[in-house]
């Protein structure tokens, strides 16, 4: 029935609907041979050869190389951001010491405003200008390249003056330490978003031990395998369904496609986070976990406690609670939630569908908070799991298909209004991807971790190096022959 | 993990990363990959311009991937791993259900009408008869060996639609039933075999009203180690190589046939089968010596006149057979030859024109517009 899907160009999934697809800029990505076999060894080698007091400086230099790799001129923007925030923090601190609370608040405010202005200008200007153009207000569209990871590091630096103001952290020892914090390459471009107060002490003092390095090796290899072996493989299936013209989508095909996207995004994103945590540990850093089996969630509320934890926690601490949190009357609570979820949505990319996706969660969370969670508690657990998976997968359709008419067709197909239930193409792809989808589905649950803990200490000691080596070898094979290795975070 | 275990794991990890990193830097670079049949990316020193524009970074990424130590082995490992995971495809190639046949995925053209219109324009432009045939894709002829429900295959609709689009000045030759049997295509390559080309010759000659002398004897085995381009893309190390055959004797049936190649515009003496090419990876270039803008085969003892073939590489294997029928066979490749066709047909006194492409080349070739000039 449906004619075959054309295999798409190798690029990220966030590209439907006439937006620039393959960017000119190629940032340095962890899952590339030159990063793994040249950049990372060089960092580790020089980091450990350098005396302790120069290690942050070594890191800063490598961070800037990493950051500038894709778009060298933006190193200047980065340096500007670092210097601006560094001195904003100093002023906040001085004002507070002098008892000048108003001055401190002003400094915090100016710093936040400048950061948000930079973020707005580079990330959202074209969206707003383009939208205004369409309703007849002339605004120039600039087509600027988005500085890589700007959403992540802007959020990270914004915590610094606030944490200083709140007295949650000490001032950085010097500009180098602060610059290293802002640009720290493991989590610079895809998170986790680390608050200044979580890292301030580690910038000044870290322990380096073989145990910590080895633990980092394990976490890093798990992340690499998640990204290269699971996310990249499954992502190809999603790209096929993304490229299928809406009118040809079958119901089962649409669900297979969105299942593939759900697994791809989770393993890509959490794989990146694991690699970040792992590389951090190799250099003595401890970052907080970013994911906690999100697809086990039994509600939208729970999903967001398990998905991209560092982002949720950022919004809670620096937006939701300052707005009054949940200790307010119901209408104000709804308003607070609305603001937080609108911001969360649009943070994910400069396109209105991300706003819709955020508001979708706003509605679900309000619905759950005032009514449905009480119902869910009385129902058996599997109903909650089913509900959780269903809302999250429908949400991903809003997230992944940017073009509104294509999104409409995709949702219609998911709900039985497509080109029939299934076609030969669906059966072919199901047959081909079933093994990897099953592996990924199991890997999205704590089952393997549970079994692992049942192994004896001795067998674990044998298994760890064997598994790490197997993971590295297989990932290398998939990278060297890797025609499909998308970087999903261009929009962040 | 204890301290010892941690040190061991740390050492293992560093050894792997540093080891391959060092090997990458120290081992000499390869210019050409025999296995992949392509030139590999080379080291390009950075310049101020290429650093600012990012061009250096992009070429560096390709360089590292292409020159990675043991590259061929990694490619085979990945193909094996995909196969063990139950995949029926890798890198755009289907694994046939017999385990030994590989199919490059086929995408029908979305601008077929435009493409056929160029052929129609050629028909209107010239006074001699214009015949048009497309060679069906391997996935059409050997459909029974495809994985079940494989989506990117030739289901025959390209041939049907093309036939329907042909104008009055063009005579369509249907090859959809012409090819049959186990050995008409290479299992590891997209081309037809000598046997397949012979079947094609019979159908074409019959349709064009040419006499069909038969080559003497049986095809001669000249190579049994041909790994084609589809095999290269797939990395399918478990697939056995193909055999290659010659059939028409050099010099034709009477020994008086000559082959003149124009690899660079200048005439060079050629042969039906250039056996020296069998030393290369691209063994298919044995047929007429590979791609060229023009090749003229003259057989003074043939009965039919002068045939112009607008060719792709499939025609190289077919031409020896055609030369048994025609006094002159001109093989004209639009990719390398910018001469006006109308003019060429007049000057050379061409009697018949055959536009012959494989379906996949016809779907992708970007020079078809030249047909009308």
CSV table of C-alpha atoms in Angstrom, one decimal, chain A residues 315 337-347 354-355 358-359 362:
chain,number,residue,atom,x,y,z
A,315,UNK,CA,13.2,25.1,36.7
A,337,UNK,CA,2.7,25.6,36.5
A,338,UNK,CA,1.7,27.2,33.2
A,339,UNK,CA,4.8,29.5,33.2
A,340,UNK,CA,7.2,26.7,34.1
A,341,UNK,CA,5.9,24.3,31.5
A,342,UNK,CA,5.7,27.0,28.8
A,343,UNK,CA,9.3,27.8,29.5
A,344,UNK,CA,10.3,24.1,29.7
A,345,UNK,CA,8.7,23.5,26.3
A,346,UNK,CA,10.3,26.4,24.4
A,347,UNK,CA,13.7,25.7,26.0
A,354,UNK,CA,8.0,22.7,21.5
A,355,UNK,CA,5.8,25.2,23.3
A,358,UNK,CA,5.4,21.9,27.1
A,359,UNK,CA,1.8,23.1,27.4
A,362,UNK,CA,1.1,21.6,31.7
